[in-house]
PDB file of C-alpha atoms and ligand atoms in Angstrom:
ATOM      1  CA  MET I 755     102.981 135.797  77.571  1.00  0.00           C
ATOM      2  CA  ALA I 756     106.251 135.275  79.494  1.00  0.00           C
ATOM      3  CA  TYR I 757     107.519 132.589  77.371  1.00  0.00           C
ATOM      4  CA  ARG I 758     107.149 131.339  73.851  1.00  0.00           C
ATOM      5  CA  TRP I 759     108.656 128.203  72.195  1.00  0.00           C
ATOM      6  CA  THR I 760     111.659 129.450  70.225  1.00  0.00           C
ATOM      7  CA  ASN I 761     113.076 128.273  66.958  1.00  0.00           C
ATOM      8  CA  ASP I 762     116.673 129.490  67.202  1.00  0.00           C
ATOM      9  CA  LEU I 763     118.143 126.025  67.635  1.00  0.00           C
ATOM     10  CA  THR I 764     118.679 123.600  64.998  1.00  0.00           C
ATOM     11  CA  HIS I 765     118.232 119.864  64.747  1.00  0.00           C
ATOM     12  CA  ALA I 766     121.771 119.142  65.986  1.00  0.00           C
ATOM     13  CA  ASP I 767     120.880 120.934  69.264  1.00  0.00           C
ATOM     14  CA  VAL I 768     118.003 118.449  70.128  1.00  0.00           C
ATOM     15  CA  THR I 769     118.800 116.296  73.060  1.00  0.00           C
ATOM     16  CA  PRO I 770     118.309 112.540  72.313  1.00  0.00           C
ATOM     17  CA  LYS I 771     115.014 111.598  73.832  1.00  0.00           C
ATOM     18  CA  ALA I 772     116.046 109.363  76.637  1.00  0.00           C
ATOM     19  CA  ALA I 773     118.699 111.826  78.058  1.00  0.00           C
ATOM     20  CA  PHE I 774     116.040 114.444  77.500  1.00  0.00           C
ATOM     21  CA  LEU I 775     113.483 112.786  79.610  1.00  0.00           C
ATOM     22  CA  ASN I 776     115.925 111.985  82.322  1.00  0.00           C
ATOM     23  CA  ARG I 777     116.590 115.766  82.436  1.00  0.00           C
ATOM     24  CA  ARG I 778     112.981 116.282  82.998  1.00  0.00           C
ATOM     25  CA  GLN I 779     112.343 118.704  80.290  1.00  0.00           C
ATOM     26  CA  ILE I 780     109.855 119.239  77.402  1.00  0.00           C
ATOM     27  CA  ILE I 781     110.595 118.519  73.660  1.00  0.00           C
ATOM     28  CA  ALA I 782     109.358 120.542  70.680  1.00  0.00           C
ATOM     29  CA  GLY I 783     109.888 119.468  67.158  1.00  0.00           C
ATOM     30  CA  THR I 784     108.606 119.458  63.594  1.00  0.00           C
ATOM     31  CA  LEU I 785     107.204 116.054  62.673  1.00  0.00           C
ATOM     32  CA  GLY I 786     109.097 114.345  60.078  1.00  0.00           C
ATOM     33  CA  LEU I 787     111.464 117.360  59.290  1.00  0.00           C
ATOM     34  CA  GLY I 788     113.618 116.912  62.252  1.00  0.00           C
ATOM     35  CA  ALA I 789     113.072 119.250  65.255  1.00  0.00           C
ATOM     36  CA  ILE I 790     113.416 122.535  66.634  1.00  0.00           C
ATOM     37  CA  ALA I 791     114.222 122.501  70.425  1.00  0.00           C
ATOM     38  CA  ALA I 792     112.331 124.324  72.853  1.00  0.00           C
ATOM     39  CA  GLY I 793     112.442 127.281  75.182  1.00  0.00           C
ATOM     40  CA  LEU I 794     111.099 125.674  78.187  1.00  0.00           C
ATOM     41  CA  PRO I 795     108.077 126.805  80.272  1.00  0.00           C
ATOM     42  CA  ALA I 796     108.832 126.679  84.013  1.00  0.00           C
ATOM     43  CA  ALA I 797     106.240 123.998  84.781  1.00  0.00           C
ATOM     44  CA  ALA I 798     107.720 121.775  82.181  1.00  0.00           C
ATOM     45  CA  GLN I 799     111.063 121.707  83.737  1.00  0.00           C
ATOM     46  CA  GLU I 800     109.856 119.788  86.758  1.00  0.00           C
ATOM     47  CA  ALA I 801     110.028 116.042  87.250  1.00  0.00           C
ATOM     48  CA  LEU I 802     108.027 114.623  84.302  1.00  0.00           C
ATOM     49  CA  VAL I 803     108.677 110.816  83.673  1.00  0.00           C
ATOM     50  CA  PRO I 804     106.157 109.771  81.101  1.00  0.00           C
ATOM     51  CA  ASN I 805     104.018 106.707  81.469  1.00  0.00           C
ATOM     52  CA  SER I 806     104.502 103.689  79.315  1.00  0.00           C
ATOM     53  CA  LEU I 807     102.767 103.556  76.044  1.00  0.00           C
ATOM     54  CA  GLU I 808     100.781 100.623  77.322  1.00  0.00           C
ATOM     55  CA  ASP I 809      99.613 102.634  80.274  1.00  0.00           C
ATOM     56  CA  ILE I 810      98.379 105.306  77.999  1.00  0.00           C
ATOM     57  CA  THR I 811      96.629 103.184  75.461  1.00  0.00           C
ATOM     58  CA  SER I 812      94.983 100.648  77.680  1.00  0.00           C
ATOM     59  CA  TYR I 813      93.423 102.714  80.547  1.00  0.00           C
ATOM     60  CA  ASN I 814      91.192 105.154  78.742  1.00  0.00           C
ATOM     61  CA  ASN I 815      87.836 107.050  79.102  1.00  0.00           C
ATOM     62  CA  TYR I 816      86.110 107.106  75.781  1.00  0.00           C
ATOM     63  CA  TYR I 817      82.413 106.576  76.497  1.00  0.00           C
ATOM     64  CA  GLU I 818      81.496 106.084  72.810  1.00  0.00           C
ATOM     65  CA  PHE I 819      83.163 102.716  73.122  1.00  0.00           C
ATOM     66  CA  GLY I 820      81.863 101.846  76.599  1.00  0.00           C
ATOM     67  CA  THR I 821      82.212 102.935  80.170  1.00  0.00           C
ATOM     68  CA  GLY I 822      85.002 100.473  81.304  1.00  0.00           C
ATOM     69  CA  LYS I 823      88.636 101.672  81.255  1.00  0.00           C
ATOM     70  CA  SER I 824      89.646  98.797  79.026  1.00  0.00           C
ATOM     71  CA  ASP I 825      86.574  99.097  76.733  1.00  0.00           C
ATOM     72  CA  PRO I 826      88.106 101.713  74.437  1.00  0.00           C
ATOM     73  CA  ALA I 827      91.222  99.632  73.759  1.00  0.00           C
ATOM     74  CA  GLN I 828      89.014  96.636  73.022  1.00  0.00           C
ATOM     75  CA  ASN I 829      86.479  98.451  70.821  1.00  0.00           C
ATOM     76  CA  ALA I 830      87.958 101.573  69.345  1.00  0.00           C
ATOM     77  CA  HIS I 831      89.687  99.802  66.468  1.00  0.00           C
ATOM     78  CA  GLN I 832      86.168 100.082  64.823  1.00  0.00           C
ATOM     79  CA  LEU I 833      86.477 103.752  64.542  1.00  0.00           C
ATOM     80  CA  GLU I 834      86.975 104.880  60.803  1.00  0.00           C
ATOM     81  CA  ILE I 835      89.285 107.805  60.759  1.00  0.00           C
ATOM     82  CA  SER I 836      90.334 107.789  57.019  1.00  0.00           C
ATOM     83  CA  PRO I 837      89.128 110.057  55.428  1.00  0.00           C
ATOM     84  CA  TRP I 838      88.659 112.534  58.164  1.00  0.00           C
ATOM     85  CA  SER I 839      87.265 115.988  57.860  1.00  0.00           C
ATOM     86  CA  VAL I 840      86.522 118.886  60.256  1.00  0.00           C
ATOM     87  CA  LYS I 841      83.789 121.248  59.914  1.00  0.00           C
ATOM     88  CA  VAL I 842      84.724 124.814  60.963  1.00  0.00           C
ATOM     89  CA  SER I 843      81.835 127.207  61.438  1.00  0.00           C
ATOM     90  CA  GLY I 844      80.467 130.201  63.276  1.00  0.00           C
ATOM     91  CA  MET I 845      82.583 133.476  63.777  1.00  0.00           C
ATOM     92  CA  VAL I 846      85.388 132.507  61.443  1.00  0.00           C
ATOM     93  CA  ASP I 847      86.692 134.263  58.337  1.00  0.00           C
ATOM     94  CA  ASN I 848      87.306 130.820  56.561  1.00  0.00           C
ATOM     95  CA  PRO I 849      84.439 128.709  57.515  1.00  0.00           C
ATOM     96  CA  GLY I 850      84.082 125.135  55.780  1.00  0.00           C
ATOM     97  CA  GLU I 851      84.514 121.442  55.820  1.00  0.00           C
ATOM     98  CA  TYR I 852      88.384 120.802  55.774  1.00  0.00           C
ATOM     99  CA  SER I 853      90.055 117.658  55.330  1.00  0.00           C
ATOM    100  CA  LEU I 854      92.349 116.911  58.349  1.00  0.00           C
ATOM    101  CA  GLU I 855      95.369 117.319  55.940  1.00  0.00           C
ATOM    102  CA  ASP I 856      94.373 120.612  54.738  1.00  0.00           C
ATOM    103  CA  LEU I 857      93.290 121.916  58.231  1.00  0.00           C
ATOM    104  CA  LEU I 858      96.903 121.069  59.560  1.00  0.00           C
ATOM    105  CA  ASP I 859      98.971 121.729  56.418  1.00  0.00           C
ATOM    106  CA  GLY I 860     101.828 123.932  57.066  1.00  0.00           C
ATOM    107  CA  LEU I 861     101.435 123.924  60.781  1.00  0.00           C
ATOM    108  CA  THR I 862     104.154 122.777  63.135  1.00  0.00           C
ATOM    109  CA  VAL I 863     103.826 119.595  65.193  1.00  0.00           C
ATOM    110  CA  GLU I 864     105.667 119.575  68.474  1.00  0.00           C
ATOM    111  CA  GLU I 865     106.276 117.250  71.193  1.00  0.00           C
ATOM    112  CA  ARG I 866     104.738 118.250  74.517  1.00  0.00           C
ATOM    113  CA  ILE I 867     105.189 116.212  77.779  1.00  0.00           C
ATOM    114  CA  TYR I 868     102.316 117.211  79.915  1.00  0.00           C
ATOM    115  CA  ARG I 869     100.724 115.966  83.235  1.00  0.00           C
ATOM    116  CA  PHE I 870      97.146 114.632  82.574  1.00  0.00           C
ATOM    117  CA  ARG I 871      94.811 114.584  85.597  1.00  0.00           C
ATOM    118  CA  CYS I 872      91.446 113.029  85.404  1.00  0.00           C
ATOM    119  CA  VAL I 873      88.627 114.329  87.388  1.00  0.00           C
ATOM    120  CA  GLU I 874      88.448 110.742  88.888  1.00  0.00           C
ATOM    121  CA  ALA I 875      91.591 111.540  90.845  1.00  0.00           C
ATOM    122  CA  TRP I 876      94.021 109.437  88.576  1.00  0.00           C
ATOM    123  CA  SER I 877      96.877 110.881  86.586  1.00  0.00           C
ATOM    124  CA  MET I 878      99.448 110.185  83.993  1.00  0.00           C
ATOM    125  CA  VAL I 879     102.377 111.978  82.237  1.00  0.00           C
ATOM    126  CA  VAL I 880     101.976 111.767  78.497  1.00  0.00           C
ATOM    127  CA  PRO I 881     104.230 112.700  75.543  1.00  0.00           C
ATOM    128  CA  TRP I 882     101.982 114.195  73.048  1.00  0.00           C
ATOM    129  CA  ASN I 883     102.685 115.338  69.538  1.00  0.00           C
ATOM    130  CA  GLY I 884     100.379 118.117  68.580  1.00  0.00           C
ATOM    131  CA  ILE I 885      99.851 121.559  67.103  1.00  0.00           C
ATOM    132  CA  GLU I 886      99.078 124.668  69.089  1.00  0.00           C
ATOM    133  CA  LEU I 887      95.194 125.243  68.869  1.00  0.00           C
ATOM    134  CA  ALA I 888      96.026 128.902  68.305  1.00  0.00           C
ATOM    135  CA  ASP I 889      97.802 128.114  65.032  1.00  0.00           C
ATOM    136  CA  ILE I 890      94.703 126.202  63.644  1.00  0.00           C
ATOM    137  CA  LEU I 891      92.392 129.134  64.839  1.00  0.00           C
ATOM    138  CA  ASN I 892      94.624 131.673  63.378  1.00  0.00           C
ATOM    139  CA  LYS I 893      94.612 129.830  60.017  1.00  0.00           C
ATOM    140  CA  VAL I 894      90.856 129.944  59.928  1.00  0.00           C
ATOM    141  CA  GLY I 895      90.672 133.446  61.086  1.00  0.00           C
ATOM    142  CA  VAL I 896      88.735 134.258  64.409  1.00  0.00           C
ATOM    143  CA  GLN I 897      86.345 137.216  64.080  1.00  0.00           C
ATOM    144  CA  SER I 898      86.262 139.803  66.703  1.00  0.00           C
ATOM    145  CA  GLY I 899      83.283 139.061  68.881  1.00  0.00           C
ATOM    146  CA  ALA I 900      83.960 135.396  69.195  1.00  0.00           C
ATOM    147  CA  LYS I 901      84.415 134.488  72.920  1.00  0.00           C
ATOM    148  CA  TYR I 902      84.293 130.781  72.982  1.00  0.00           C
ATOM    149  CA  VAL I 903      85.376 127.615  70.838  1.00  0.00           C
ATOM    150  CA  ALA I 904      83.089 124.462  70.661  1.00  0.00           C
ATOM    151  CA  PHE I 905      84.144 121.135  69.849  1.00  0.00           C
ATOM    152  CA  GLU I 906      82.259 118.013  68.783  1.00  0.00           C
ATOM    153  CA  THR I 907      83.360 114.367  68.587  1.00  0.00           C
ATOM    154  CA  VAL I 908      82.329 112.238  65.531  1.00  0.00           C
ATOM    155  CA  VAL I 909      79.401 109.863  66.004  1.00  0.00           C
ATOM    156  CA  GLN I 910      79.651 106.549  64.181  1.00  0.00           C
ATOM    157  CA  PRO I 911      76.617 104.651  65.669  1.00  0.00           C
ATOM    158  CA  GLU I 912      77.414 101.466  63.859  1.00  0.00           C
ATOM    159  CA  ASN I 913      80.918 101.505  65.261  1.00  0.00           C
ATOM    160  CA  MET I 914      80.295 102.684  68.703  1.00  0.00           C
ATOM    161  CA  ILE I 915      78.856 100.466  71.290  1.00  0.00           C
ATOM    162  CA  GLY I 916      78.578 103.192  73.850  1.00  0.00           C
ATOM    163  CA  VAL I 917      76.334 105.461  71.325  1.00  0.00           C
ATOM    164  CA  GLN I 918      74.132 102.464  70.769  1.00  0.00           C
ATOM    165  CA  ARG I 919      73.589 102.066  74.539  1.00  0.00           C
ATOM    166  CA  ARG I 920      73.233 105.802  74.858  1.00  0.00           C
ATOM    167  CA  VAL I 921      75.544 106.037  77.898  1.00  0.00           C
ATOM    168  CA  LEU I 922      75.859 109.726  77.372  1.00  0.00           C
ATOM    169  CA  GLN I 923      74.111 112.209  75.251  1.00  0.00           C
ATOM    170  CA  PHE I 924      76.147 112.161  71.879  1.00  0.00           C
ATOM    171  CA  PRO I 925      77.874 113.858  70.152  1.00  0.00           C
ATOM    172  CA  TYR I 926      80.328 114.383  72.931  1.00  0.00           C
ATOM    173  CA  VAL I 927      80.846 118.043  73.103  1.00  0.00           C
ATOM    174  CA  GLU I 928      83.242 120.442  74.696  1.00  0.00           C
ATOM    175  CA  GLY I 929      84.183 123.970  74.940  1.00  0.00           C
ATOM    176  CA  LEU I 930      86.909 126.559  76.036  1.00  0.00           C
ATOM    177  CA  ARG I 931      87.002 130.371  76.382  1.00  0.00           C
ATOM    178  CA  LEU I 932      88.702 131.827  73.541  1.00  0.00           C
ATOM    179  CA  ASP I 933      91.725 132.981  75.559  1.00  0.00           C
ATOM    180  CA  GLU I 934      91.979 129.372  76.975  1.00  0.00           C
ATOM    181  CA  ALA I 935      91.993 128.158  73.548  1.00  0.00           C
ATOM    182  CA  MET I 936      94.586 130.587  72.308  1.00  0.00           C
ATOM    183  CA  HIS I 937      96.999 129.875  75.141  1.00  0.00           C
ATOM    184  CA  PRO I 938     100.140 128.275  73.745  1.00  0.00           C
ATOM    185  CA  LEU I 939      99.978 125.264  76.228  1.00  0.00           C
ATOM    186  CA  THR I 940      96.626 124.279  74.511  1.00  0.00           C
ATOM    187  CA  ILE I 941      97.337 121.729  71.720  1.00  0.00           C
ATOM    188  CA  MET I 942      95.473 119.553  69.223  1.00  0.00           C
ATOM    189  CA  ALA I 943      97.152 116.202  69.740  1.00  0.00           C
ATOM    190  CA  THR I 944      97.651 114.092  66.689  1.00  0.00           C
ATOM    191  CA  GLY I 945     100.264 111.634  68.212  1.00  0.00           C
ATOM    192  CA  ILE I 946     101.674 110.010  71.329  1.00  0.00           C
ATOM    193  CA  TYR I 947     105.181 108.806  71.770  1.00  0.00           C
ATOM    194  CA  GLY I 948     106.184 109.997  68.418  1.00  0.00           C
ATOM    195  CA  GLU I 949     103.499 107.637  66.709  1.00  0.00           C
ATOM    196  CA  PRO I 950     100.017 108.571  65.448  1.00  0.00           C
ATOM    197  CA  ILE I 951      97.614 108.888  68.204  1.00  0.00           C
ATOM    198  CA  SER I 952      95.748 105.586  68.914  1.00  0.00           C
ATOM    199  CA  LYS I 953      92.033 105.340  68.245  1.00  0.00           C
ATOM    200  CA  GLN I 954      91.408 104.724  71.936  1.00  0.00           C
ATOM    201  CA  ASN I 955      93.264 107.965  72.745  1.00  0.00           C
ATOM    202  CA  GLY I 956      91.167 110.040  70.304  1.00  0.00           C
ATOM    203  CA  ALA I 957      92.650 109.664  66.683  1.00  0.00           C
ATOM    204  CA  PRO I 958      93.021 111.355  64.451  1.00  0.00           C
ATOM    205  CA  MET I 959      93.048 114.566  66.359  1.00  0.00           C
ATOM    206  CA  ARG I 960      92.018 115.308  70.138  1.00  0.00           C
ATOM    207  CA  LEU I 961      92.222 118.432  72.454  1.00  0.00           C
ATOM    208  CA  VAL I 962      94.863 118.711  75.285  1.00  0.00           C
ATOM    209  CA  VAL I 963      94.546 121.425  77.840  1.00  0.00           C
ATOM    210  CA  PRO I 964      97.062 120.366  80.494  1.00  0.00           C
ATOM    211  CA  TRP I 965      95.683 122.491  83.332  1.00  0.00           C
ATOM    212  CA  LYS I 966      92.127 121.328  83.185  1.00  0.00           C
ATOM    213  CA  TYR I 967      90.706 117.918  84.080  1.00  0.00           C
ATOM    214  CA  GLY I 968      91.018 115.257  81.493  1.00  0.00           C
ATOM    215  CA  PHE I 969      87.378 115.243  80.329  1.00  0.00           C
ATOM    216  CA  LYS I 970      87.898 118.548  78.751  1.00  0.00           C
ATOM    217  CA  SER I 971      90.237 116.916  76.257  1.00  0.00           C
ATOM    218  CA  ILE I 972      87.706 115.930  73.765  1.00  0.00           C
ATOM    219  CA  LYS I 973      88.621 113.099  71.308  1.00  0.00           C
ATOM    220  CA  SER I 974      88.328 112.438  67.552  1.00  0.00           C
ATOM    221  CA  ILE I 975      87.112 116.066  66.693  1.00  0.00           C
ATOM    222  CA  VAL I 976      84.987 116.552  63.721  1.00  0.00           C
ATOM    223  CA  ARG I 977      83.504 120.106  64.501  1.00  0.00           C
ATOM    224  CA  ILE I 978      85.074 123.433  65.692  1.00  0.00           C
ATOM    225  CA  THR I 979      82.704 126.280  66.233  1.00  0.00           C
ATOM    226  CA  LEU I 980      83.517 129.951  67.236  1.00  0.00           C
ATOM    227  CA  THR I 981      80.855 131.479  69.217  1.00  0.00           C
ATOM    228  CA  ASP I 982      79.863 134.384  71.519  1.00  0.00           C
ATOM    229  CA  ASP I 983      77.953 131.896  73.795  1.00  0.00           C
ATOM    230  CA  GLU I 984      79.168 129.684  76.487  1.00  0.00           C
ATOM    231  CA  PRO I 985      78.789 126.354  74.682  1.00  0.00           C
ATOM    232  CA  PRO I 986      77.301 123.150  76.287  1.00  0.00           C
ATOM    233  CA  ILE I 987      79.754 120.569  77.546  1.00  0.00           C
ATOM    234  CA  SER I 988      78.929 116.790  77.753  1.00  0.00           C
ATOM    235  CA  TRP I 989      79.586 116.262  81.437  1.00  0.00           C
ATOM    236  CA  ASN I 990      77.935 119.314  82.609  1.00  0.00           C
ATOM    237  CA  VAL I 991      74.744 118.328  80.566  1.00  0.00           C
ATOM    238  CA  ALA I 992      74.945 114.898  82.222  1.00  0.00           C
ATOM    239  CA  ASN I 993      75.490 116.021  85.596  1.00  0.00           C
ATOM    240  CA  PRO I 994      75.463 119.759  86.318  1.00  0.00           C
ATOM    241  CA  ARG I 995      75.932 119.364  90.065  1.00  0.00           C
ATOM    242  CA  GLU I 996      79.326 117.766  89.542  1.00  0.00           C
ATOM    243  CA  TYR I 997      80.907 119.037  86.490  1.00  0.00           C
ATOM    244  CA  GLY I 998      81.281 122.715  85.600  1.00  0.00           C
ATOM    245  CA  PHE I 999      82.510 124.564  82.314  1.00  0.00           C
ATOM    246  CA  TYR I1000      85.926 125.611  83.495  1.00  0.00           C
ATOM    247  CA  SER I1001      86.944 122.410  85.342  1.00  0.00           C
ATOM    248  CA  ASN I1002      90.357 123.723  86.109  1.00  0.00           C
ATOM    249  CA  VAL I1003      92.416 121.443  88.284  1.00  0.00           C
ATOM    250  CA  ASN I1004      92.243 122.600  91.696  1.00  0.00           C
ATOM    251  CA  PRO I1005      93.151 120.655  94.807  1.00  0.00           C
ATOM    252  CA  LYS I1006      91.171 123.030  96.889  1.00  0.00           C
ATOM    253  CA  VAL I1007      88.019 122.274  95.270  1.00  0.00           C
ATOM    254  CA  ASP I1008      86.630 118.906  96.012  1.00  0.00           C
ATOM    255  CA  HIS I1009      84.351 116.906  93.702  1.00  0.00           C
ATOM    256  CA  PRO I1010      80.937 116.562  95.422  1.00  0.00           C
ATOM    257  CA  ARG I1011      81.775 112.932  95.965  1.00  0.00           C
ATOM    258  CA  TRP I1012      85.455 112.786  96.681  1.00  0.00           C
ATOM    259  CA  SER I1013      88.459 114.900  97.336  1.00  0.00           C
ATOM    260  CA  GLN I1014      90.606 116.380  94.786  1.00  0.00           C
ATOM    261  CA  ALA I1015      93.718 117.114  96.985  1.00  0.00           C
ATOM    262  CA  THR I1016      95.677 114.056  95.790  1.00  0.00           C
ATOM    263  CA  GLU I1017      95.916 111.685  92.734  1.00  0.00           C
ATOM    264  CA  ARG I1018      96.867 108.166  92.069  1.00  0.00           C
ATOM    265  CA  LYS I1019      99.584 107.788  89.355  1.00  0.00           C
ATOM    266  CA  ILE I1020      98.765 105.140  86.962  1.00  0.00           C
ATOM    267  CA  GLY I1021     101.826 102.856  86.311  1.00  0.00           C
ATOM    268  CA  GLY I1022     103.095 103.708  89.853  1.00  0.00           C
ATOM    269  CA  GLY I1023     102.561 100.100  91.085  1.00  0.00           C
ATOM    270  CA  LEU I1024     100.220  98.534  93.546  1.00  0.00           C
ATOM    271  CA  PHE I1025     101.581 100.226  96.668  1.00  0.00           C
ATOM    272  CA  ALA I1026     102.298 103.770  95.110  1.00  0.00           C
ATOM    273  CA  LYS I1027     101.280 106.417  97.532  1.00  0.00           C
ATOM    274  CA  ARG I1028      98.850 109.098  96.384  1.00  0.00           C
ATOM    275  CA  GLU I1029     100.385 112.387  95.528  1.00  0.00           C
ATOM    276  CA  PRO I1030      99.374 115.890  96.036  1.00  0.00           C
ATOM    277  CA  THR I1031      97.521 117.410  93.153  1.00  0.00           C
ATOM    278  CA  LEU I1032      99.023 120.768  92.095  1.00  0.00           C
ATOM    279  CA  MET I1033      97.101 123.832  91.403  1.00  0.00           C
ATOM    280  CA  LEU I1034      96.283 124.167  87.758  1.00  0.00           C
ATOM    281  CA  ASN I1035      97.923 120.804  87.559  1.00  0.00           C
ATOM    282  CA  GLY I1036     101.393 122.392  87.773  1.00  0.00           C
ATOM    283  CA  TYR I1037     100.736 125.007  85.241  1.00  0.00           C
ATOM    284  CA  ALA I1038      99.778 127.829  87.521  1.00  0.00           C
ATOM    285  CA  ASP I1039     102.819 130.113  86.581  1.00  0.00           C
ATOM    286  CA  GLU I1040     101.493 129.852  82.978  1.00  0.00           C
ATOM    287  CA  VAL I1041      97.832 130.197  83.173  1.00  0.00           C
ATOM    288  CA  ALA I1042      96.686 131.534  86.697  1.00  0.00           C
ATOM    289  CA  GLY I1043      96.478 134.863  84.981  1.00  0.00           C
ATOM    290  CA  LEU I1044      93.635 133.736  82.884  1.00  0.00           C
ATOM    291  CA  TYR I1045      91.458 133.419  85.996  1.00  0.00           C
ATOM    292  CA  SER I1046      92.636 136.447  88.054  1.00  0.00           C
ATOM    293  CA  ASP I1047      89.099 137.954  88.239  1.00  0.00           C
ATOM    294  CA  MET I1048      87.571 134.546  89.211  1.00  0.00           C
ATOM    295  CA  PRO I1049      87.598 133.333  92.923  1.00  0.00           C
ATOM    296  CA  LEU I1050      89.519 130.116  93.388  1.00  0.00           C
ATOM    297  CA  ASN I1051      86.227 128.175  94.383  1.00  0.00           C
ATOM    298  CA  GLU I1052      84.787 128.955  90.895  1.00  0.00           C
ATOM    299  CA  TYR I1053      87.590 127.212  89.036  1.00  0.00           C
ATOM    300  CA  PHE I1054      85.385 124.295  88.651  1.00  0.00           C
TER     301      PHE I1054
HETATM  302  N1  MTE F1293      86.158 112.435  74.502  1.00  0.00           N
HETATM  303  C1  MTE F1293      85.156 111.857  74.013  1.00  0.00           C
HETATM  304  N2  MTE F1293      84.655 112.004  72.809  1.00  0.00           N
HETATM  305  N3  MTE F1293      84.501 110.830  74.790  1.00  0.00           N
HETATM  306  C2  MTE F1293      84.700 110.489  76.122  1.00  0.00           C
HETATM  307  O1  MTE F1293      84.090 109.869  76.676  1.00  0.00           O
HETATM  308  N4  MTE F1293      86.343 111.233  77.910  1.00  0.00           N
HETATM  309  C3  MTE F1293      86.981 112.208  78.575  1.00  0.00           C
HETATM  310  C4  MTE F1293      88.201 112.739  77.501  1.00  0.00           C
HETATM  311  N5  MTE F1293      87.624 113.027  76.233  1.00  0.00           N
HETATM  312  C5  MTE F1293      85.881 111.297  76.667  1.00  0.00           C
HETATM  313  C6  MTE F1293      86.456 112.109  75.831  1.00  0.00           C
HETATM  314  C7  MTE F1293      87.696 111.827  79.760  1.00  0.00           C
HETATM  315  S1  MTE F1293      86.678 111.653  81.042  1.00  0.00           S
HETATM  316  C8  MTE F1293      89.044 111.698  80.041  1.00  0.00           C
HETATM  317  S2  MTE F1293      89.693 111.474  81.426  1.00  0.00           S
HETATM  318  C9  MTE F1293      89.970 111.714  78.885  1.00  0.00           C
HETATM  319  O2  MTE F1293      89.190 111.766  77.606  1.00  0.00           O
HETATM  320  C10 MTE F1293      90.731 110.494  78.877  1.00  0.00           C
HETATM  321  O3  MTE F1293      91.675 110.493  77.841  1.00  0.00           O
HETATM  322  P1  MTE F1293      92.738 109.219  77.558  1.00  0.00           P
HETATM  323  O4  MTE F1293      91.803 107.911  77.417  1.00  0.00           O
HETATM  324  O5  MTE F1293      93.529 109.546  76.368  1.00  0.00           O
HETATM  325  O6  MTE F1293      93.511 109.075  78.917  1.00  0.00           O
END
């Protein structure tokens, strides 16, 4: 890997957040205990102005709570997140049911400001707080032979109106190839804007893979399974013609019903003009190598 977040700087080196955002950089820090500044991946040094907290928490997709963009903000307060446990299973050295606290204990939470591009062609810039998924996987010990990581969202039928209405097949499931999962840009987010992540955004822990369409970022995760078989993913199960396993952001591969060449920035105002979508959502320098043996049109 060409870069790695470094820890050779101290708390005193951290740029104040406002100035930092103006300088269009990324922050890395440990939650609570001050911060470690970051060595910056190239893509992160571009113009990244985060959306407002209101944008991020009022315009959501979380079908367990309904199919409208404002349904999650209205209904997700019903999600019960305490206590929370995550079942780790499959090809791992330390399988078991972990409390969230135990699973994340001792791991570093960093702030990552990432572009977020939905397959529906809208986008945001989100300041997440999260832990590298690789740190979690290394903690539970991935066995040789494992090739994929599968994830599952909680199902609380009594609290989830979308589950009651069967708007999708639940539990919501997702998956990554192991090398994608181990990439340092891939995080498990536990916070937004320095606050615990809201329920509509996938509390208490959701996946974020910034070079893939937003639907890969599965929310409220209760199960992580290491496997040697490509796992099923919810949107592919629902509509295999339109959604594939990889779903890497690719402006050259259109959705069967619309172009992916441009995107609408949420919070950009009524007359904001659409902006070009970047290959691999702007993270090509970091991750294109993962797909060097795949033709571009298979990115989806
Ligand atoms: N995770 C679950 N469990 N259920 C969902 O419906 N929607 C996905 C993804 N994760 C979804 C999910 C889609 S389509 C998108 S675009 C993102 O969550 C939206 O994340 P946000 O609401 O935090 O912007």
